[in-house]
XYZ file of N, CA, C and O in Angstrom:
476
model
N 113.941 92.329 99.592
C 114.565 90.744 100.225
C 114.892 90.758 101.853
O 115.086 91.827 102.122
N 115.165 89.974 101.673
C 115.619 89.120 103.235
C 116.496 88.929 103.617
O 117.876 87.937 103.055
N 117.355 89.312 104.825
C 119.121 88.025 105.320
C 118.715 87.807 105.818
O 118.770 87.902 106.992
N 119.441 86.042 105.950
C 119.682 85.377 106.601
C 120.705 84.937 106.132
O 120.971 84.179 105.262
N 121.773 84.892 106.615
C 122.921 84.505 107.149
C 122.681 83.395 106.305
O 122.629 82.293 107.559
N 124.211 81.942 105.958
C 124.156 81.451 106.087
C 124.928 80.374 107.067
O 126.200 80.997 108.123
N 125.016 79.163 106.652
C 126.402 78.347 108.125
C 127.047 78.798 107.175
O 129.076 77.969 108.134
N 127.859 79.032 106.106
C 129.379 79.624 106.173
C 129.401 80.870 106.184
O 130.622 81.458 106.351
N 128.292 81.279 107.207
C 129.626 83.018 107.326
C 128.781 84.036 106.259
O 128.585 85.269 106.735
N 128.086 83.555 105.204
C 127.813 85.113 104.354
C 127.233 84.686 102.951
O 126.927 83.299 103.262
N 126.590 85.525 102.761
C 125.840 84.961 101.053
C 125.759 86.501 100.403
O 126.444 87.161 101.057
N 125.891 86.141 99.241
C 126.196 86.693 97.772
C 125.604 88.117 97.574
O 125.625 89.280 97.828
N 123.890 87.638 97.803
C 122.831 88.836 97.907
C 121.639 88.982 99.037
O 121.524 87.301 99.591
N 120.900 89.249 99.281
C 119.898 88.914 100.360
C 118.703 87.703 100.029
O 118.947 88.011 98.709
N 118.126 87.502 100.432
C 117.247 86.257 99.291
C 116.554 87.226 99.993
O 115.433 87.866 100.402
N 115.756 86.602 98.189
C 114.534 87.309 97.630
C 113.181 87.291 98.545
O 112.803 85.617 99.070
N 112.599 88.370 98.344
C 110.775 87.881 98.653
C 110.077 87.051 97.224
O 110.807 86.394 96.940
N 109.289 85.997 98.516
C 108.706 84.756 97.119
C 107.305 86.166 96.705
O 106.549 84.994 95.978
N 108.941 86.074 95.799
C 107.795 86.835 94.310
C 108.340 86.541 93.210
O 109.056 86.055 93.017
N 108.101 85.571 92.037
C 109.059 85.939 90.668
C 109.799 86.586 90.065
O 110.618 86.454 90.451
N 109.150 88.182 90.265
C 109.373 89.345 90.092
C 111.364 89.248 91.091
O 112.741 89.194 90.219
N 110.798 89.264 92.034
C 111.633 89.063 92.775
C 113.192 88.048 92.599
O 114.002 88.218 93.332
N 112.660 86.597 92.403
C 113.743 86.423 92.196
C 113.895 86.065 91.627
O 115.078 85.477 90.914
N 113.527 87.259 90.310
C 114.122 86.337 89.167
C 115.116 87.507 88.602
O 116.207 87.610 88.612
N 115.075 88.176 88.938
C 116.015 89.757 90.005
C 117.475 89.056 90.639
O 118.473 89.057 90.451
N 117.268 88.431 91.272
C 118.613 87.742 92.018
C 119.291 86.954 91.120
O 120.525 86.915 90.898
N 118.066 86.227 90.644
C 119.322 85.560 89.495
C 119.351 85.945 88.508
O 121.041 85.398 87.974
N 119.767 86.945 88.069
C 119.443 87.956 87.175
C 121.329 88.674 87.793
O 121.563 88.284 86.482
N 121.257 88.606 89.639
C 122.884 88.908 89.250
C 123.425 88.415 90.506
O 124.934 88.499 89.902
N 123.187 86.926 89.808
C 123.816 86.063 90.747
C 124.059 85.456 89.988
O 124.959 83.875 89.492
N 123.150 84.415 88.161
C 124.010 83.981 87.203
C 122.709 84.083 86.231
O 122.071 83.736 85.937
N 123.068 85.001 85.513
C 122.321 85.547 84.694
C 122.787 85.250 83.403
O 121.622 84.774 82.552
N 123.425 83.449 82.961
C 122.642 83.215 82.937
C 122.239 81.834 82.197
O 121.243 80.759 81.787
N 121.787 81.540 83.638
C 120.224 80.844 83.890
C 118.463 81.466 83.671
O 118.272 80.832 84.447
N 118.905 82.459 83.454
C 117.964 83.145 83.509
C 116.444 82.520 82.245
O 115.490 82.619 82.535
N 117.021 82.047 80.950
C 116.011 81.748 79.975
C 115.552 80.481 80.269
O 114.920 80.036 79.617
N 116.873 79.429 80.773
C 116.750 77.609 81.181
C 114.768 78.058 82.706
O 113.930 77.536 82.719
N 115.267 79.178 83.081
C 114.302 80.671 84.192
C 112.344 80.035 83.579
O 111.912 79.455 83.267
N 112.526 81.142 82.781
C 111.618 81.283 82.056
C 110.370 79.779 80.656
O 109.828 79.782 80.754
N 112.038 79.784 80.457
C 111.842 78.581 79.952
C 110.867 76.582 80.663
O 109.964 76.566 80.500
N 111.579 76.421 82.358
C 110.994 76.560 82.804
C 109.406 77.498 83.686
O 108.440 76.098 83.679
N 110.049 77.773 83.333
C 107.539 79.111 83.349
C 106.748 78.383 82.541
O 105.849 78.499 83.169
N 107.227 78.789 81.017
C 106.948 77.507 80.689
C 106.415 76.545 80.280
O 104.692 76.157 79.859
N 107.096 76.055 79.984
C 107.068 74.513 80.804
C 105.297 74.510 81.355
O 104.554 73.334 81.545
N 105.775 75.322 82.913
C 104.545 75.397 84.698
C 103.697 74.802 83.998
O 102.588 75.034 83.993
N 103.178 76.140 82.725
C 102.172 76.987 82.782
C 101.708 76.110 81.691
O 100.287 75.656 81.813
N 101.655 75.798 80.756
C 101.237 74.082 79.556
C 101.357 73.583 80.402
O 100.420 73.058 79.224
N 101.481 72.895 81.896
C 101.561 71.356 82.162
C 100.159 71.236 82.780
O 100.036 69.570 83.780
N 99.404 72.223 82.840
C 97.763 71.460 82.588
C 96.759 71.943 82.481
O 96.163 73.364 81.768
N 95.988 72.305 82.830
C 94.359 72.847 82.322
C 94.703 73.801 82.890
O 94.009 74.383 84.193
N 93.616 74.925 81.742
C 93.270 75.768 82.334
C 92.583 76.243 83.502
O 91.389 75.466 84.335
N 92.409 77.419 85.334
C 92.030 77.610 86.182
C 93.023 76.327 87.496
O 92.555 76.690 88.059
N 93.769 74.999 86.631
C 94.260 75.112 87.590
C 96.600 74.565 87.357
O 96.504 74.013 87.939
N 96.897 76.181 86.757
C 97.531 75.981 86.960
C 98.610 76.843 88.295
O 99.469 77.011 88.228
N 98.183 77.597 89.140
C 98.588 77.482 90.164
C 99.719 76.343 90.630
O 100.400 76.701 91.322
N 99.461 75.290 90.986
C 100.317 74.460 91.739
C 101.805 74.728 91.211
O 102.164 74.057 90.903
N 100.789 74.582 89.757
C 102.356 74.034 89.075
C 103.358 75.807 88.686
O 105.306 75.163 88.973
N 102.634 76.975 88.881
C 103.416 78.125 89.466
C 104.271 78.408 90.617
O 104.837 78.570 91.094
N 103.612 77.825 91.703
C 103.634 77.755 93.299
C 105.229 76.537 92.625
O 106.457 77.349 93.429
N 105.148 75.096 91.656
C 105.835 74.523 92.136
C 107.436 75.106 92.116
O 108.093 75.320 92.267
N 107.369 75.970 90.492
C 107.955 76.956 89.879
C 108.769 78.306 90.389
O 110.159 77.107 90.465
N 108.157 78.830 91.049
C 108.818 79.823 92.267
C 108.862 79.268 93.650
O 110.237 79.430 93.655
N 109.716 77.499 94.507
C 109.471 77.374 94.488
C 111.495 76.210 94.794
O 112.094 76.808 94.958
N 110.972 76.085 93.166
C 111.894 75.470 92.431
C 113.104 77.132 92.207
O 114.206 75.873 92.411
N 112.952 77.871 91.712
C 113.790 78.653 91.169
C 114.046 79.599 92.718
O 115.453 80.286 92.736
N 113.275 79.248 93.555
C 113.521 80.019 94.879
C 114.446 79.854 95.481
O 116.165 79.947 95.799
N 114.718 78.175 94.976
C 116.175 77.004 96.153
C 117.482 77.187 95.526
O 118.102 77.468 95.651
N 116.951 77.468 93.635
C 117.773 77.066 92.527
C 118.525 78.580 93.709
O 119.939 78.421 93.077
N 117.633 79.489 93.991
C 118.792 80.965 93.537
C 119.460 81.162 95.151
O 120.594 81.762 95.400
N 119.122 80.102 95.365
C 119.182 80.689 97.297
C 120.314 79.037 97.740
O 121.794 79.571 98.553
N 120.989 78.366 96.524
C 122.283 77.557 95.870
C 123.011 79.381 95.670
O 124.349 78.782 95.855
N 122.678 79.455 94.386
C 123.574 80.495 94.103
C 123.968 81.566 94.891
O 125.209 81.927 94.844
N 123.038 82.133 95.824
C 123.803 82.882 96.528
C 124.339 82.944 97.983
O 124.842 83.741 98.603
N 124.640 81.639 98.441
C 124.957 80.440 99.808
C 126.268 80.029 98.958
O 126.628 79.125 98.217
N 127.839 80.790 98.843
C 129.126 80.520 98.490
C 129.867 79.585 98.959
O 129.799 77.708 98.118
N 129.014 78.957 100.495
C 129.539 76.889 100.599
C 127.792 76.717 99.953
O 128.561 75.366 99.629
N 126.884 76.765 99.944
C 126.317 75.469 99.126
C 126.466 75.128 97.448
O 126.430 74.470 97.633
N 126.658 76.553 97.334
C 126.870 76.527 95.437
C 128.547 75.939 95.376
O 128.295 74.848 94.362
N 129.386 75.292 96.074
C 130.394 74.799 96.165
C 130.088 73.278 95.949
O 130.845 72.084 95.668
N 129.318 72.929 97.630
C 128.977 71.805 97.921
C 128.559 70.980 96.368
O 128.084 69.846 95.621
N 127.304 72.292 95.681
C 126.231 71.562 95.027
C 127.173 71.795 93.102
O 126.583 70.144 92.119
N 128.288 72.339 92.817
C 128.994 72.164 92.169
C 130.009 71.603 92.344
O 129.738 70.354 90.652
N 130.598 70.750 93.000
C 131.683 69.065 93.175
C 130.060 68.171 93.005
O 130.624 67.113 91.939
N 129.422 68.199 93.872
C 128.269 66.983 93.246
C 128.014 67.134 91.687
O 127.778 66.116 91.480
N 127.690 67.743 91.180
C 126.621 67.851 89.650
C 128.479 67.398 88.919
O 128.015 66.893 88.512
N 129.478 68.482 89.460
C 131.069 67.165 88.812
C 131.684 66.096 88.600
O 131.492 65.835 87.205
N 130.200 65.321 90.001
C 130.980 64.312 90.182
C 130.214 63.362 89.692
O 130.293 62.141 88.228
N 129.014 63.897 89.030
C 127.344 63.225 88.708
C 128.493 63.181 86.768
O 127.606 62.301 86.375
N 128.929 63.917 86.537
C 129.323 64.385 85.182
C 130.432 63.620 84.790
O 130.415 62.843 83.402
N 130.498 63.441 85.253
C 132.239 62.440 85.114
C 132.433 61.330 85.458
O 133.506 60.140 85.045
N 131.298 61.163 86.736
C 131.059 59.644 86.595
C 130.777 57.972 85.424
O 130.192 58.899 83.879
N 130.939 56.906 84.975
C 131.012 55.852 83.733
C 129.150 55.808 83.680
O 129.201 55.292 82.293
N 128.253 56.234 85.266
C 127.192 55.385 84.550
C 126.407 55.570 86.083
O 127.517 55.965 86.901
N 124.947 55.490 85.729
C 124.516 55.949 87.244
C 124.831 54.089 88.381
O 124.458 54.282 88.665
N 125.418 52.847 87.476
C 125.152 51.928 88.424
C 126.955 52.234 89.377
O 126.710 51.539 90.591
N 127.239 53.279 89.082
C 128.508 53.320 90.349
C 128.544 53.947 90.772
O 127.609 55.370 91.631
N 129.306 53.481 91.947
C 129.065 53.857 94.049
C 129.387 55.935 93.651
O 128.428 56.209 94.573
N 130.552 55.969 92.725
C 130.344 57.424 93.081
C 129.255 58.602 92.304
O 128.805 59.315 93.053
N 128.688 58.105 91.500
C 127.512 58.292 90.752
C 126.413 58.531 92.230
O 125.917 59.377 91.880
N 125.764 56.982 92.638
C 125.062 57.522 93.738
C 125.109 58.498 95.078
O 124.115 58.819 95.095
N 126.334 58.756 95.405
C 126.347 59.088 96.235
C 126.659 61.184 96.217
O 126.606 61.683 96.888
N 126.686 61.815 94.223
C 126.984 62.218 94.054
C 125.787 62.750 94.553
O 124.909 63.905 94.280
N 124.439 61.777 93.840
C 123.424 61.838 93.582
C 122.952 62.558 94.601
O 121.867 63.669 94.573
N 123.355 61.841 95.760
C 123.199 61.908 97.518
C 123.160 63.470 97.741
O 122.023 63.863 98.550
N 124.338 64.367 97.443
C 124.987 65.392 97.768
C 123.810 66.433 97.517
O 123.454 67.384 97.433
N 123.196 65.782 95.704
C 122.545 66.840 95.331
C 121.210 66.955 95.494
O 120.563 68.511 96.460
N 120.820 65.356 96.026
C 119.269 65.448 95.962
C 119.239 66.768 98.414
O 118.496 67.459 98.694
N 120.992 66.152 99.083
C 121.164 67.190 100.306
C 120.907 68.017 100.090
O 120.629 69.606 100.496
N 121.624 68.931 98.433
C 122.030 70.098 99.006
C 120.421 70.864 98.589
O 120.148 71.885 99.209
N 119.496 70.400 97.837
C 118.205 70.757 96.948
C 117.706 70.802 98.630
O 117.181 71.677 98.480
N 117.425 70.024 99.322
C 116.425 70.112 100.431
C 117.186 71.235 100.892
O 115.941 71.863 101.376
N 118.193 71.533 101.119
C 118.322 72.269 102.501
C 118.719 74.140 101.695
O 117.623 74.472 102.988
N 118.345 73.975 100.238
C 116.877 75.305 100.056
C 116.079 75.432 99.706
O 115.496 76.817 100.407
N 115.306 74.019 99.375
C 113.949 74.089 99.583
C 114.086 74.930 101.773
O 113.310 75.579 101.951
N 114.482 73.624 101.868
C 114.089 73.725 103.479
C 115.044 75.133 103.845
O 113.567 76.184 104.030
N 115.275 75.982 103.926
C 115.776 77.220 104.413
C 115.053 78.995 103.233
O 114.756 79.769 104.267
N 114.441 78.220 102.331
C 113.819 79.395 101.545
C 111.712 78.904 102.261
O 111.335 80.239 102.192
N 111.752 77.645 102.188
C 110.589 77.329 103.252
C 109.767 78.056 104.576
O 109.263 78.444 104.954
N 110.946 78.502 105.318
C 111.648 78.549 107.150
C 110.576 80.124 107.386
O 110.702 80.577 106.038
């Protein structure tokens, strides 16, 4: 695992290496309640393409979960994500300006996390 400080000064665990096992271990430490979601997502990725062409869905899966771990391990990023998710869930409809603003914030947080793990 590598350690890269976040913009808020600390992180809960070091950034895991880009391997399924390392990402799974980090997720187990940070958000064990999401492990079944991770496994279900992997099964969907494996079943999503013809035999022999599963590398791309698995790379997407790994990038997605590495970004999810990045969000979980950085308290500031996690707070932003949870606040935006809460705002999305509390709006009455997708036409509401609050909904669109919260969705934009979710995308921004996810983008920041993907960029961090891609660097």
